[in-house]
């Protein structure tokens, strides 16, 4: 059996005038979709304005009463439209801004850089204080607040000397480059840290709540300990507090039994999906429901054992070692580190069903390790490579952000 440390952690500008305006419009639409609309009572609302249950909940109208989504074609396609930017250092988290630009986190440098969504020009925003990069830890996931237009808050998940934590920072674009980040306001601390399996992905859901994927740090027992924040998916308010509808009213724990959650995304029915590293045998894509146990370390992959939720899809660890995921064109798109490929998993559109067709791999070996994939609106995705993280083999220009057109 592999030790946790030994296991794989599993621009060309197109020049067309108005490209940034198109990206901005798509980003705004994407932000609206992820943020949802507020009902009159302040809670999240469905498309018809009625309050909704928590995203991913079996009682959510999106999960239970919405008509099935149109099935995507069995076979898809991926075209690399352009390379937006190059020469990034250990990029990890990626967060689109409402205007069409991107924020990218450097895991090892603890910096956040703004990437012009049209030209690819890089501008350092600032350094996040308190980050202690080591192993698989450092400055990891980023998320832009649904209220960014009013408060300019950026959320970051990062490793310190003592723990993993989530903080929010105000981004002041009027200040000089490199000095635009305010002091971190920690909203959640005490997530266990390790040299491996720190999780790190954060995202705002359709319910406007903040979700985070954590790892079990190599201490497998933590994943089944419901009182630990390790090996979990967490759901919290933007202030870091437990949310009504969580399995336990006084806890941010949303689901457990996870080894190392690296990707979070919602489909058009507002169902939550998560990618997860396996150990020796199976990597997983899971459909997440509150209060459910996803098995680690008791089971890995599809076992059909009572009390544990089987993955919707699984891969050999050599084929995936999945990181970020995104939803577009009726499919989940999953970036692979060790697998060095982008997986397409077409969804059936009906809760509880298997994918509508077999997963399909793209870009195999062409760009090396793939870390993060983010929906850019419509049929486009942003894809971040990960060859400067100490485990890849950097090529000239690494690391880079690619713009993809997908079907």
mmCIF file of C-alpha atoms in Angstrom:
data_model
loop_
_atom_site.group_PDB
_atom_site.id
_atom_site.type_symbol
_atom_site.label_atom_id
_atom_site.label_comp_id
_atom_site.label_asym_id
_atom_site.label_seq_id
_atom_site.Cartn_x
_atom_site.Cartn_y
_atom_site.Cartn_z
ATOM 1 C CA UNK A 1 0.000 0.000 0.000
ATOM 2 C CA UNK A 2 1.212 3.477 -0.788
ATOM 3 C CA UNK A 3 1.883 5.910 2.007
ATOM 4 C CA UNK A 4 -0.108 9.142 1.799
ATOM 5 C CA UNK A 5 3.101 11.053 0.996
ATOM 6 C CA UNK A 6 3.981 8.668 -1.825
ATOM 7 C CA UNK A 7 0.577 8.790 -3.480
ATOM 8 C CA UNK A 8 0.175 11.371 -6.288
ATOM 9 C CA UNK A 9 -1.638 14.441 -5.036
ATOM 10 C CA UNK A 10 -3.584 13.490 -7.292
ATOM 11 C CA UNK A 11 -1.284 33.712 -24.887
ATOM 12 C CA UNK A 12 -2.176 33.519 -27.427
ATOM 13 C CA UNK A 13 -4.758 36.368 -27.430
ATOM 14 C CA UNK A 14 -7.371 36.014 -30.152
ATOM 15 C CA UNK A 15 -7.215 39.713 -30.857
ATOM 16 C CA UNK A 16 -10.895 40.245 -31.525
ATOM 17 C CA UNK A 17 -12.247 43.542 -30.278
ATOM 18 C CA UNK A 18 -14.829 43.118 -27.569
ATOM 19 C CA UNK A 19 -13.562 39.750 -26.301
ATOM 20 C CA UNK A 20 -13.275 41.070 -22.751
ATOM 21 C CA UNK A 21 -16.830 42.420 -22.902
ATOM 22 C CA UNK A 22 -18.099 38.985 -23.886
ATOM 23 C CA UNK A 23 -16.143 37.347 -21.063
ATOM 24 C CA UNK A 24 -17.436 39.972 -18.640
ATOM 25 C CA UNK A 25 -21.020 39.275 -19.650
ATOM 26 C CA UNK A 26 -20.513 35.531 -19.295
ATOM 27 C CA UNK A 27 -18.775 35.994 -15.947
ATOM 28 C CA UNK A 28 -21.635 38.159 -14.708
ATOM 29 C CA UNK A 29 -24.142 35.519 -15.791
ATOM 30 C CA UNK A 30 -22.082 32.818 -14.098
ATOM 31 C CA UNK A 31 -21.847 34.879 -10.910
ATOM 32 C CA UNK A 32 -25.610 35.422 -10.944
ATOM 33 C CA UNK A 33 -26.194 31.685 -11.371
ATOM 34 C CA UNK A 34 -23.856 30.766 -8.525
ATOM 35 C CA UNK A 35 -25.103 33.527 -6.256
ATOM 36 C CA UNK A 36 -28.804 32.973 -6.882
ATOM 37 C CA UNK A 37 -31.456 35.634 -6.226
ATOM 38 C CA UNK A 38 -32.549 36.762 -2.798
ATOM 39 C CA UNK A 39 -36.153 36.186 -1.800
ATOM 40 C CA UNK A 40 -38.016 38.868 0.086
ATOM 41 C CA UNK A 41 -37.312 37.148 3.385
ATOM 42 C CA UNK A 42 -33.555 37.306 2.689
ATOM 43 C CA UNK A 43 -33.128 33.612 1.922
ATOM 44 C CA UNK A 44 -32.071 32.109 -1.374
ATOM 45 C CA UNK A 45 -34.722 31.951 -4.048
ATOM 46 C CA UNK A 46 -35.495 29.722 -6.971
ATOM 47 C CA UNK A 47 -35.933 31.049 -10.486
ATOM 48 C CA UNK A 48 -39.570 31.837 -9.755
ATOM 49 C CA UNK A 49 -38.664 33.776 -6.603
ATOM 50 C CA UNK A 50 -39.758 31.176 -4.065
ATOM 51 C CA UNK A 51 -37.345 30.259 -1.248
ATOM 52 C CA UNK A 52 -35.272 27.125 -1.802
ATOM 53 C CA UNK A 53 -33.870 24.455 0.462
ATOM 54 C CA UNK A 54 -30.070 24.107 0.801
ATOM 55 C CA UNK A 55 -28.286 23.275 -2.427
ATOM 56 C CA UNK A 56 -27.858 19.546 -2.757
ATOM 57 C CA UNK A 57 -30.649 18.833 -0.281
ATOM 58 C CA UNK A 58 -33.072 16.078 -1.214
ATOM 59 C CA UNK A 59 -35.895 18.472 -0.318
ATOM 60 C CA UNK A 60 -34.613 21.219 -2.602
ATOM 61 C CA UNK A 61 -37.038 22.024 -5.432
ATOM 62 C CA UNK A 62 -34.023 22.030 -7.742
ATOM 63 C CA UNK A 63 -33.173 18.488 -6.727
ATOM 64 C CA UNK A 64 -36.655 17.001 -6.582
ATOM 65 C CA UNK A 65 -39.339 18.840 -8.577
ATOM 66 C CA UNK A 66 -37.475 20.389 -11.514
ATOM 67 C CA UNK A 67 -37.917 18.608 -14.835
ATOM 68 C CA UNK A 68 -34.921 16.539 -15.951
ATOM 69 C CA UNK A 69 -32.312 18.548 -17.820
ATOM 70 C CA UNK A 70 -31.707 17.801 -21.473
ATOM 71 C CA UNK A 71 -29.089 15.079 -21.764
ATOM 72 C CA UNK A 72 -25.790 16.100 -23.326
ATOM 73 C CA UNK A 73 -24.497 14.108 -26.307
ATOM 74 C CA UNK A 74 -22.678 10.872 -25.499
ATOM 75 C CA UNK A 75 -19.506 12.182 -27.118
ATOM 76 C CA UNK A 76 -18.171 15.663 -26.468
ATOM 77 C CA UNK A 77 -15.346 17.819 -27.730
ATOM 78 C CA UNK A 78 -12.695 20.204 -26.430
ATOM 79 C CA UNK A 79 -10.962 22.929 -28.433
ATOM 80 C CA UNK A 80 -8.176 25.059 -26.984
ATOM 81 C CA UNK A 81 -9.146 28.564 -28.087
ATOM 82 C CA UNK A 82 -6.119 30.357 -26.686
ATOM 83 C CA UNK A 83 -3.478 30.505 -23.984
ATOM 84 C CA UNK A 84 -4.485 33.467 -21.857
ATOM 85 C CA UNK A 85 -1.297 33.776 -19.836
ATOM 86 C CA UNK A 86 1.927 31.926 -19.011
ATOM 87 C CA UNK A 87 4.746 31.682 -16.463
ATOM 88 C CA UNK A 88 2.594 31.329 -13.367
ATOM 89 C CA UNK A 89 4.235 29.940 -10.225
ATOM 90 C CA UNK A 90 2.436 27.018 -8.519
ATOM 91 C CA UNK A 91 -1.068 28.243 -9.438
ATOM 92 C CA UNK A 92 -3.896 26.663 -7.446
ATOM 93 C CA UNK A 93 -7.130 28.589 -6.879
ATOM 94 C CA UNK A 94 -8.807 30.570 -9.680
ATOM 95 C CA UNK A 95 -11.711 32.986 -9.230
ATOM 96 C CA UNK A 96 -13.382 35.026 -11.996
ATOM 97 C CA UNK A 97 -14.156 38.662 -11.238
ATOM 98 C CA UNK A 98 -17.462 40.199 -12.397
ATOM 99 C CA UNK A 99 -15.675 42.298 -15.051
ATOM 100 C CA UNK A 100 -14.153 39.300 -16.822
ATOM 101 C CA UNK A 101 -10.672 39.291 -15.259
ATOM 102 C CA UNK A 102 -9.361 36.439 -13.100
ATOM 103 C CA UNK A 103 -7.699 36.108 -9.712
ATOM 104 C CA UNK A 104 -5.190 33.273 -9.338
ATOM 105 C CA UNK A 105 -3.496 32.069 -6.150
ATOM 106 C CA UNK A 106 0.104 30.895 -5.976
ATOM 107 C CA UNK A 107 0.244 28.014 -3.509
ATOM 108 C CA UNK A 108 3.945 28.379 -2.707
ATOM 109 C CA UNK A 109 4.398 32.160 -3.056
ATOM 110 C CA UNK A 110 1.203 32.988 -1.104
ATOM 111 C CA UNK A 111 0.377 35.708 -3.635
ATOM 112 C CA UNK A 112 -2.801 36.583 -5.492
ATOM 113 C CA UNK A 113 -2.403 37.838 -9.062
ATOM 114 C CA UNK A 114 -4.969 39.479 -11.316
ATOM 115 C CA UNK A 115 -5.056 38.281 -14.908
ATOM 116 C CA UNK A 116 -6.579 40.536 -17.550
ATOM 117 C CA UNK A 117 -9.302 38.429 -19.175
ATOM 118 C CA UNK A 118 -8.499 39.803 -22.627
ATOM 119 C CA UNK A 119 -4.754 40.445 -22.809
ATOM 120 C CA UNK A 120 -3.531 38.028 -20.135
ATOM 121 C CA UNK A 121 -1.526 40.800 -18.455
ATOM 122 C CA UNK A 122 -0.540 39.861 -14.890
ATOM 123 C CA UNK A 123 -0.736 42.296 -11.975
ATOM 124 C CA UNK A 124 0.156 41.193 -8.459
ATOM 125 C CA UNK A 125 -2.630 42.099 -6.070
ATOM 126 C CA UNK A 126 -0.790 41.244 -2.873
ATOM 127 C CA UNK A 127 0.516 38.581 -0.501
ATOM 128 C CA UNK A 128 -1.705 36.776 1.987
ATOM 129 C CA UNK A 129 0.015 36.993 5.395
ATOM 130 C CA UNK A 130 0.249 33.955 7.642
ATOM 131 C CA UNK A 131 0.485 31.369 4.869
ATOM 132 C CA UNK A 132 2.960 28.568 5.575
ATOM 133 C CA UNK A 133 3.590 26.652 2.327
ATOM 134 C CA UNK A 134 4.867 23.094 2.729
ATOM 135 C CA UNK A 135 4.062 19.832 0.982
ATOM 136 C CA UNK A 136 0.535 20.108 -0.382
ATOM 137 C CA UNK A 137 -0.270 23.098 1.840
ATOM 138 C CA UNK A 138 -0.084 26.813 1.155
ATOM 139 C CA UNK A 139 -2.412 29.338 -0.447
ATOM 140 C CA UNK A 140 -5.063 27.135 -2.028
ATOM 141 C CA UNK A 141 -8.647 27.936 -3.027
ATOM 142 C CA UNK A 142 -10.080 31.351 -3.885
ATOM 143 C CA UNK A 143 -13.684 32.526 -4.144
ATOM 144 C CA UNK A 144 -15.189 35.912 -4.934
ATOM 145 C CA UNK A 145 -18.119 36.898 -2.720
ATOM 146 C CA UNK A 146 -21.558 36.994 -4.413
ATOM 147 C CA UNK A 147 -21.728 40.510 -2.950
ATOM 148 C CA UNK A 148 -18.388 41.505 -4.489
ATOM 149 C CA UNK A 149 -19.869 44.502 -6.323
ATOM 150 C CA UNK A 150 -20.728 46.060 -2.961
ATOM 151 C CA UNK A 151 -17.966 44.841 -0.638
ATOM 152 C CA UNK A 152 -15.017 43.702 -2.850
ATOM 153 C CA UNK A 153 -14.411 40.671 -0.636
ATOM 154 C CA UNK A 154 -12.231 37.773 -1.761
ATOM 155 C CA UNK A 155 -12.171 34.517 0.229
ATOM 156 C CA UNK A 156 -9.067 32.337 0.550
ATOM 157 C CA UNK A 157 -8.376 28.877 1.991
ATOM 158 C CA UNK A 158 -4.792 28.518 3.219
ATOM 159 C CA UNK A 159 -2.386 26.604 5.434
ATOM 160 C CA UNK A 160 -0.718 28.263 8.428
ATOM 161 C CA UNK A 161 1.867 26.975 10.878
ATOM 162 C CA UNK A 162 -0.911 25.439 12.987
ATOM 163 C CA UNK A 163 -3.958 24.728 10.814
ATOM 164 C CA UNK A 164 -5.870 25.280 7.609
ATOM 165 C CA UNK A 165 -8.274 28.201 7.689
ATOM 166 C CA UNK A 166 -10.573 30.356 5.608
ATOM 167 C CA UNK A 167 -10.301 34.132 5.609
ATOM 168 C CA UNK A 168 -11.777 37.000 3.652
ATOM 169 C CA UNK A 169 -9.775 39.944 2.407
ATOM 170 C CA UNK A 170 -10.930 43.219 0.928
ATOM 171 C CA UNK A 171 -9.519 43.913 -2.513
ATOM 172 C CA UNK A 172 -8.904 47.637 -3.094
ATOM 173 C CA UNK A 173 -8.102 48.133 -6.766
ATOM 174 C CA UNK A 174 -7.273 51.817 -6.171
ATOM 175 C CA UNK A 175 -4.148 51.001 -4.177
ATOM 176 C CA UNK A 176 -0.723 50.356 -5.760
ATOM 177 C CA UNK A 177 -0.086 46.927 -7.281
ATOM 178 C CA UNK A 178 1.082 44.452 -4.661
ATOM 179 C CA UNK A 179 -0.619 46.398 -1.858
ATOM 180 C CA UNK A 180 -4.278 45.921 -2.732
ATOM 181 C CA UNK A 181 -5.236 43.267 -0.181
ATOM 182 C CA UNK A 182 -6.590 44.173 3.225
ATOM 183 C CA UNK A 183 -5.728 42.237 6.381
ATOM 184 C CA UNK A 184 -7.217 38.711 6.502
ATOM 185 C CA UNK A 185 -10.430 38.406 8.482
ATOM 186 C CA UNK A 186 -10.471 34.754 9.531
ATOM 187 C CA UNK A 187 -13.984 33.290 9.395
ATOM 188 C CA UNK A 188 -13.078 29.654 10.125
ATOM 189 C CA UNK A 189 -9.945 28.266 11.746
ATOM 190 C CA UNK A 190 -8.910 24.895 13.147
ATOM 191 C CA UNK A 191 -9.201 22.775 10.012
ATOM 192 C CA UNK A 192 -6.496 20.123 10.589
ATOM 193 C CA UNK A 193 -3.384 20.442 8.415
ATOM 194 C CA UNK A 194 -0.844 17.936 7.159
ATOM 195 C CA UNK A 195 1.987 17.604 4.681
ATOM 196 C CA UNK A 196 -0.615 15.987 2.410
ATOM 197 C CA UNK A 197 -4.410 16.020 1.977
ATOM 198 C CA UNK A 198 -5.233 19.585 2.973
ATOM 199 C CA UNK A 199 -8.225 19.854 0.645
ATOM 200 C CA UNK A 200 -8.522 23.535 -0.142
ATOM 201 C CA UNK A 201 -11.280 24.120 -2.687
ATOM 202 C CA UNK A 202 -13.869 26.755 -1.749
ATOM 203 C CA UNK A 203 -16.898 28.000 -3.693
ATOM 204 C CA UNK A 204 -20.129 29.879 -3.134
ATOM 205 C CA UNK A 205 -23.184 27.784 -3.901
ATOM 206 C CA UNK A 206 -26.528 28.717 -5.469
ATOM 207 C CA UNK A 207 -27.775 29.324 -1.922
ATOM 208 C CA UNK A 208 -25.109 32.046 -1.476
ATOM 209 C CA UNK A 209 -23.431 29.981 1.237
ATOM 210 C CA UNK A 210 -19.719 29.149 1.251
ATOM 211 C CA UNK A 211 -18.658 25.520 0.767
ATOM 212 C CA UNK A 212 -15.197 24.082 1.422
ATOM 213 C CA UNK A 213 -13.605 20.719 0.687
ATOM 214 C CA UNK A 214 -11.098 19.461 3.259
ATOM 215 C CA UNK A 215 -8.712 16.509 3.477
ATOM 216 C CA UNK A 216 -7.997 14.073 6.283
ATOM 217 C CA UNK A 217 -4.286 15.090 6.414
ATOM 218 C CA UNK A 218 -3.207 11.443 6.121
ATOM 219 C CA UNK A 219 -4.875 10.634 9.442
ATOM 220 C CA UNK A 220 -7.618 8.427 8.000
ATOM 221 C CA UNK A 221 -9.683 8.240 11.171
ATOM 222 C CA UNK A 222 -10.510 11.950 10.995
ATOM 223 C CA UNK A 223 -12.713 11.405 7.949
ATOM 224 C CA UNK A 224 -15.217 9.371 10.037
ATOM 225 C CA UNK A 225 -15.016 11.685 13.065
ATOM 226 C CA UNK A 226 -18.063 13.922 12.670
ATOM 227 C CA UNK A 227 -16.629 16.383 15.187
ATOM 228 C CA UNK A 228 -13.475 16.959 13.130
ATOM 229 C CA UNK A 229 -13.358 19.398 10.215
ATOM 230 C CA UNK A 230 -10.958 17.110 8.343
ATOM 231 C CA UNK A 231 -12.118 14.823 5.532
ATOM 232 C CA UNK A 232 -15.346 16.770 5.098
ATOM 233 C CA UNK A 233 -17.333 19.098 2.921
ATOM 234 C CA UNK A 234 -18.223 22.161 4.967
ATOM 235 C CA UNK A 235 -21.118 24.593 4.473
ATOM 236 C CA UNK A 236 -21.172 27.957 6.210
ATOM 237 C CA UNK A 237 -22.472 31.499 6.004
ATOM 238 C CA UNK A 238 -20.144 34.142 4.524
ATOM 239 C CA UNK A 239 -19.245 34.880 8.168
ATOM 240 C CA UNK A 240 -18.176 31.263 8.788
ATOM 241 C CA UNK A 241 -21.201 30.232 10.865
ATOM 242 C CA UNK A 242 -23.255 27.011 10.568
ATOM 243 C CA UNK A 243 -26.226 27.238 8.222
ATOM 244 C CA UNK A 244 -29.836 26.230 8.748
ATOM 245 C CA UNK A 245 -30.260 22.932 6.941
ATOM 246 C CA UNK A 246 -26.858 21.526 7.866
ATOM 247 C CA UNK A 247 -26.977 18.019 9.368
ATOM 248 C CA UNK A 248 -26.170 19.475 12.782
ATOM 249 C CA UNK A 249 -27.438 22.929 13.675
ATOM 250 C CA UNK A 250 -24.233 23.886 15.476
ATOM 251 C CA UNK A 251 -21.741 22.512 12.939
ATOM 252 C CA UNK A 252 -20.456 23.548 9.512
ATOM 253 C CA UNK A 253 -19.977 19.864 8.583
ATOM 254 C CA UNK A 254 -22.149 19.052 5.559
ATOM 255 C CA UNK A 255 -20.889 15.588 4.533
ATOM 256 C CA UNK A 256 -18.105 13.305 5.738
ATOM 257 C CA UNK A 257 -16.090 10.205 4.956
ATOM 258 C CA UNK A 258 -13.918 12.021 2.414
ATOM 259 C CA UNK A 259 -10.210 11.420 1.792
ATOM 260 C CA UNK A 260 -9.231 14.662 0.051
ATOM 261 C CA UNK A 261 -11.887 16.777 -1.658
ATOM 262 C CA UNK A 262 -10.353 18.902 -4.418
ATOM 263 C CA UNK A 263 -13.248 20.053 -6.602
ATOM 264 C CA UNK A 264 -16.730 21.506 -6.004
ATOM 265 C CA UNK A 265 -19.353 22.432 -8.617
ATOM 266 C CA UNK A 266 -23.126 22.695 -9.032
ATOM 267 C CA UNK A 267 -25.107 21.615 -12.062
ATOM 268 C CA UNK A 268 -28.116 23.455 -13.516
ATOM 269 C CA UNK A 269 -30.403 21.592 -11.084
ATOM 270 C CA UNK A 270 -28.288 22.993 -8.214
ATOM 271 C CA UNK A 271 -26.937 19.568 -7.263
ATOM 272 C CA UNK A 272 -23.531 19.650 -5.609
ATOM 273 C CA UNK A 273 -20.719 17.527 -7.091
ATOM 274 C CA UNK A 274 -17.267 16.867 -5.638
ATOM 275 C CA UNK A 275 -14.072 15.225 -6.871
ATOM 276 C CA UNK A 276 -11.938 13.213 -4.480
ATOM 277 C CA UNK A 277 -8.554 11.497 -4.437
ATOM 278 C CA UNK A 278 -8.533 7.778 -3.796
ATOM 279 C CA UNK A 279 -5.500 5.989 -2.396
ATOM 280 C CA UNK A 280 -4.415 2.821 -4.159
ATOM 281 C CA UNK A 281 -7.379 2.005 -6.331
ATOM 282 C CA UNK A 282 -10.164 4.469 -7.120
ATOM 283 C CA UNK A 283 -10.532 8.219 -7.528
ATOM 284 C CA UNK A 284 -14.112 9.439 -7.312
ATOM 285 C CA UNK A 285 -16.750 11.871 -8.522
ATOM 286 C CA UNK A 286 -19.506 12.121 -5.923
ATOM 287 C CA UNK A 287 -23.001 13.607 -5.878
ATOM 288 C CA UNK A 288 -23.143 15.282 -2.474
ATOM 289 C CA UNK A 289 -26.136 15.193 -0.150
ATOM 290 C CA UNK A 290 -26.182 16.677 3.350
ATOM 291 C CA UNK A 291 -25.562 14.289 6.195
ATOM 292 C CA UNK A 292 -24.293 11.460 4.009
ATOM 293 C CA UNK A 293 -21.153 9.373 4.622
ATOM 294 C CA UNK A 294 -18.921 8.847 1.584
ATOM 295 C CA UNK A 295 -17.022 5.970 3.082
ATOM 296 C CA UNK A 296 -13.354 6.769 3.505
ATOM 297 C CA UNK A 297 -11.423 4.920 4.889
ATOM 298 C CA UNK A 298 -13.926 2.073 5.260
ATOM 299 C CA UNK A 299 -14.593 1.879 1.521
ATOM 300 C CA UNK A 300 -12.882 3.211 -1.596
ATOM 301 C CA UNK A 301 -14.801 3.400 -4.860
ATOM 302 C CA UNK A 302 -18.002 1.515 -5.620
ATOM 303 C CA UNK A 303 -18.658 -1.112 -2.937
ATOM 304 C CA UNK A 304 -22.423 -1.045 -2.429
ATOM 305 C CA UNK A 305 -22.058 -1.204 1.337
ATOM 306 C CA UNK A 306 -24.958 -0.063 3.501
ATOM 307 C CA UNK A 307 -24.450 3.282 5.226
ATOM 308 C CA UNK A 308 -22.019 4.642 2.644
ATOM 309 C CA UNK A 309 -22.652 6.523 -0.604
ATOM 310 C CA UNK A 310 -21.008 5.106 -3.722
ATOM 311 C CA UNK A 311 -19.400 7.481 -6.216
ATOM 312 C CA UNK A 312 -21.229 8.325 -9.429
ATOM 313 C CA UNK A 313 -18.034 7.633 -11.389
ATOM 314 C CA UNK A 314 -14.599 6.262 -10.526
ATOM 315 C CA UNK A 315 -11.155 6.079 -12.119
ATOM 316 C CA UNK A 316 -7.868 4.363 -11.516
ATOM 317 C CA UNK A 317 -5.562 6.748 -9.685
ATOM 318 C CA UNK A 318 -3.120 6.708 -12.610
ATOM 319 C CA UNK A 319 -5.867 8.026 -14.896
ATOM 320 C CA UNK A 320 -7.085 10.900 -12.790
ATOM 321 C CA UNK A 321 -5.858 12.074 -9.367
ATOM 322 C CA UNK A 322 -8.600 14.665 -9.763
ATOM 323 C CA UNK A 323 -8.431 18.289 -8.752
ATOM 324 C CA UNK A 324 -10.848 21.045 -9.774
ATOM 325 C CA UNK A 325 -14.211 20.463 -11.446
ATOM 326 C CA UNK A 326 -16.673 22.682 -13.315
ATOM 327 C CA UNK A 327 -20.097 22.268 -14.876
ATOM 328 C CA UNK A 328 -20.786 23.274 -18.482
ATOM 329 C CA UNK A 329 -22.900 22.034 -21.386
ATOM 330 C CA UNK A 330 -24.611 19.326 -19.330
ATOM 331 C CA UNK A 331 -21.363 17.721 -18.138
ATOM 332 C CA UNK A 332 -18.945 17.828 -15.243
ATOM 333 C CA UNK A 333 -15.411 18.647 -16.432
ATOM 334 C CA UNK A 334 -12.690 17.309 -14.130
ATOM 335 C CA UNK A 335 -9.000 18.258 -14.181
ATOM 336 C CA UNK A 336 -6.507 15.424 -13.616
ATOM 337 C CA UNK A 337 -3.086 15.839 -12.011
ATOM 338 C CA UNK A 338 -1.326 12.510 -12.283
ATOM 339 C CA UNK A 339 -3.654 11.573 -15.157
ATOM 340 C CA UNK A 340 -2.666 14.732 -17.082
ATOM 341 C CA UNK A 341 -6.035 14.936 -18.811
ATOM 342 C CA UNK A 342 -9.415 16.640 -18.684
ATOM 343 C CA UNK A 343 -12.343 14.318 -18.067
ATOM 344 C CA UNK A 344 -15.874 14.932 -19.340
ATOM 345 C CA UNK A 345 -18.657 13.237 -17.369
ATOM 346 C CA UNK A 346 -22.038 13.759 -19.104
ATOM 347 C CA UNK A 347 -24.882 13.903 -16.608
ATOM 348 C CA UNK A 348 -28.260 12.276 -16.980
ATOM 349 C CA UNK A 349 -30.109 15.197 -15.439
ATOM 350 C CA UNK A 350 -32.005 12.923 -13.059
ATOM 351 C CA UNK A 351 -31.051 12.529 -9.371
ATOM 352 C CA UNK A 352 -29.567 9.166 -8.471
ATOM 353 C CA UNK A 353 -28.721 8.066 -12.016
ATOM 354 C CA UNK A 354 -25.360 7.139 -13.436
ATOM 355 C CA UNK A 355 -23.701 9.404 -16.029
ATOM 356 C CA UNK A 356 -25.661 9.384 -19.291
ATOM 357 C CA UNK A 357 -22.577 8.039 -21.129
ATOM 358 C CA UNK A 358 -19.077 6.837 -20.321
ATOM 359 C CA UNK A 359 -16.606 9.503 -19.139
ATOM 360 C CA UNK A 360 -14.382 10.790 -21.942
ATOM 361 C CA UNK A 361 -10.772 12.048 -21.669
ATOM 362 C CA UNK A 362 -9.264 15.028 -23.517
ATOM 363 C CA UNK A 363 -5.855 16.754 -23.765
ATOM 364 C CA UNK A 364 -4.133 13.636 -22.468
ATOM 365 C CA UNK A 365 -0.475 14.461 -21.746
ATOM 366 C CA UNK A 366 -0.582 17.600 -23.888
ATOM 367 C CA UNK A 367 -0.301 20.186 -21.108
ATOM 368 C CA UNK A 368 0.953 18.056 -18.219
ATOM 369 C CA UNK A 369 -0.752 18.163 -14.841
ATOM 370 C CA UNK A 370 -4.103 19.960 -14.747
ATOM 371 C CA UNK A 371 -5.090 21.653 -11.496
ATOM 372 C CA UNK A 372 -8.165 23.851 -11.773
ATOM 373 C CA UNK A 373 -11.077 24.165 -14.189
ATOM 374 C CA UNK A 374 -13.624 26.978 -13.910
ATOM 375 C CA UNK A 375 -16.758 27.708 -15.926
ATOM 376 C CA UNK A 376 -16.322 30.842 -18.050
ATOM 377 C CA UNK A 377 -19.956 30.970 -19.214
ATOM 378 C CA UNK A 378 -21.789 29.191 -21.996
ATOM 379 C CA UNK A 379 -19.568 26.636 -23.713
ATOM 380 C CA UNK A 380 -16.244 27.968 -22.378
ATOM 381 C CA UNK A 381 -13.952 26.960 -19.528
ATOM 382 C CA UNK A 382 -10.764 28.264 -17.959
ATOM 383 C CA UNK A 383 -8.162 25.537 -17.342
ATOM 384 C CA UNK A 384 -5.052 25.936 -15.147
ATOM 385 C CA UNK A 385 -1.998 23.701 -15.488
ATOM 386 C CA UNK A 386 0.082 22.560 -12.482
ATOM 387 C CA UNK A 387 3.618 21.672 -13.537
ATOM 388 C CA UNK A 388 5.541 24.028 -11.219
ATOM 389 C CA UNK A 389 4.205 22.496 -7.996
ATOM 390 C CA UNK A 390 7.216 20.256 -7.413
ATOM 391 C CA UNK A 391 5.603 17.138 -8.856
ATOM 392 C CA UNK A 392 5.361 18.036 -12.507
ATOM 393 C CA UNK A 393 7.914 18.511 -15.248
ATOM 394 C CA UNK A 394 7.710 22.171 -16.264
ATOM 395 C CA UNK A 395 7.926 23.073 -19.936
ATOM 396 C CA UNK A 396 8.740 26.468 -21.352
ATOM 397 C CA UNK A 397 5.885 28.813 -20.451
ATOM 398 C CA UNK A 398 4.518 26.780 -17.534
ATOM 399 C CA UNK A 399 2.290 27.256 -15.738
ATOM 400 C CA UNK A 400 -0.494 28.638 -17.902
ATOM 401 C CA UNK A 401 -4.204 29.382 -18.120
ATOM 402 C CA UNK A 402 -6.024 28.063 -21.191
ATOM 403 C CA UNK A 403 -9.374 29.095 -22.614
ATOM 404 C CA UNK A 404 -11.369 26.096 -23.824
ATOM 405 C CA UNK A 405 -14.499 25.706 -25.920
ATOM 406 C CA UNK A 406 -16.362 22.523 -24.959
ATOM 407 C CA UNK A 407 -19.384 20.512 -25.964
#
